[in-house]
Amino acid sequence: MKKTKIICTLGPATDNPQILEKMILSGMNVARFNFSHGAYEDHEKRLKEVIAVREKLNAPVATLLDTKGPEVRLGDFENPDGVTINEGDKFVLTTKECLGTEKKSFVNYEGLPRDVKSGTVILINDGLISMKVDCVKGSDIHCTVIDGGLLT
């Protein structure tokens, strides 16, 4: 029994029963549906195809529904081109609306100060930028930049 699982994300390129069959026969164990993209109707059609093909092949293929999480966003910046922050910089994320600077930015998730604590690492821009929480004071999250970059 193999312990490694092969997870394949389905999309328009796999909307063919013959392709799904080849994927399963080649070792796909889990069919992943990325709900961050595509319409629910398209995912439903793909799910029905996976069920039909796995029943035809009598293959144990699981389904993984990767749902879209909340979108936490930074606010606008004084400079419309954004600001660059560097490793070691001090930076404040705040739930009080403001125009962002190289020292501070609004974040639209009101619960963020409750959800983080000293030592928490916050990832921005799909993880390209990271900062570590130093402390939380009310609606302000004081951080030190670990990996810098352009905030827009």
XYZ file of C-alpha atoms in Angstrom:
152
model
C 0.000 0.000 0.000
C 1.491 3.331 -1.009
C 1.392 6.083 1.597
C 2.107 8.996 -0.725
C -0.993 10.532 -2.272
C -1.109 12.238 -5.631
C -3.404 15.268 -5.599
C -4.398 16.744 -8.951
C -6.169 20.068 -9.358
C -8.959 19.837 -11.911
C -9.853 22.614 -14.318
C -10.818 23.258 -17.938
C -7.863 21.196 -19.210
C -9.252 18.092 -17.457
C -12.875 18.461 -18.613
C -12.705 15.270 -20.635
C -13.595 11.821 -19.247
C -10.697 10.230 -21.150
C -8.230 12.621 -19.526
C -9.681 11.911 -16.068
C -9.405 8.200 -16.774
C -5.727 8.575 -17.720
C -5.082 10.625 -14.576
C -6.645 7.979 -12.337
C -4.857 5.139 -14.110
C -1.587 7.095 -13.757
C -2.010 7.257 -9.978
C -4.228 10.216 -9.049
C -5.625 9.561 -5.551
C -7.308 12.889 -4.900
C -9.188 15.200 -7.255
C -8.830 18.793 -6.021
C -11.395 21.470 -6.835
C -10.058 25.017 -6.379
C -13.045 27.182 -5.479
C -10.915 30.338 -5.672
C -11.354 30.027 -9.437
C -14.223 28.962 -11.654
C -17.984 28.820 -11.282
C -19.787 26.435 -8.937
C -21.590 24.949 -11.940
C -18.250 24.047 -13.561
C -17.032 22.400 -10.345
C -20.287 20.460 -10.022
C -19.930 19.151 -13.580
C -16.314 18.106 -12.905
C -17.293 16.388 -9.653
C -19.965 14.359 -11.445
C -17.393 13.341 -14.071
C -14.910 12.247 -11.388
C -17.603 10.172 -9.677
C -18.618 8.556 -12.972
C -15.041 7.717 -13.993
C -14.010 6.414 -10.568
C -17.109 4.173 -10.501
C -16.337 2.955 -14.024
C -12.755 2.101 -13.012
C -13.716 0.988 -9.487
C -10.918 3.257 -8.243
C -10.757 4.859 -4.779
C -10.363 8.538 -5.705
C -11.083 11.080 -2.976
C -12.283 14.608 -3.636
C -10.810 17.718 -2.045
C -12.869 20.908 -2.076
C -10.429 23.770 -1.568
C -12.733 26.609 -0.577
C -11.931 30.257 -0.916
C -10.972 31.824 2.394
C -11.476 35.398 3.491
C -9.597 37.980 1.473
C -7.609 40.173 3.802
C -6.490 43.294 1.977
C -4.261 46.266 2.659
C -5.701 49.740 2.100
C -4.582 52.329 -0.413
C -1.212 54.035 -0.059
C -0.337 57.745 -0.193
C 1.917 56.859 -3.115
C -0.277 55.116 -5.718
C 2.769 53.028 -6.729
C 2.943 51.604 -3.196
C 5.865 51.512 -0.782
C 8.905 49.324 -0.404
C 9.634 47.851 3.016
C 12.928 46.217 3.900
C 14.161 43.521 6.246
C 14.393 44.887 9.779
C 11.967 47.770 9.189
C 9.311 48.428 11.797
C 5.816 48.368 10.279
C 2.332 48.795 11.728
C -0.788 47.106 10.406
C -3.904 48.851 11.662
C -7.639 48.316 11.422
C -8.133 52.107 11.616
C -8.646 53.402 8.084
C -5.712 55.459 6.844
C -3.611 55.979 3.748
C -0.590 53.712 3.898
C 3.000 54.889 4.229
C 6.360 53.151 4.529
C 5.602 52.799 8.266
C 1.909 51.889 8.425
C -0.991 50.396 6.440
C -4.700 49.829 6.912
C -5.801 46.174 6.851
C -9.473 45.377 6.198
C -9.814 42.467 8.634
C -11.144 43.961 11.865
C -10.423 40.789 13.844
C -6.712 40.632 12.991
C -5.516 42.251 16.256
C -7.443 39.557 18.185
C -6.077 36.738 16.043
C -2.353 37.492 16.313
C 0.074 37.820 19.201
C 3.738 38.535 19.733
C 5.762 36.109 17.606
C 3.061 35.481 14.986
C 4.399 35.661 11.421
C 2.140 37.505 8.979
C 2.490 36.745 5.271
C 1.585 39.327 2.627
C 1.457 39.097 -1.168
C 1.143 35.304 -1.238
C 3.998 34.967 1.254
C 6.577 37.021 -0.644
C 6.577 39.598 2.153
C 6.640 38.509 5.789
C 6.690 40.260 9.122
C 6.785 39.130 12.724
C 4.411 40.613 15.283
C 6.240 42.444 18.080
C 3.119 43.488 19.987
C -0.539 44.390 19.592
C -1.824 47.698 20.969
C -5.553 48.128 20.418
C -6.161 48.182 16.673
C -2.439 48.459 15.838
C -0.219 45.454 15.168
C 3.450 46.421 15.523
C 5.739 44.245 13.398
C 9.317 43.776 12.258
C 9.765 42.998 8.559
C 11.427 39.631 7.908
C 11.242 39.571 4.095
C 10.640 42.929 2.460
C 9.230 43.965 -0.860
C 6.743 46.252 -2.562
C 3.397 46.793 -0.844
C 0.641 48.028 -3.163
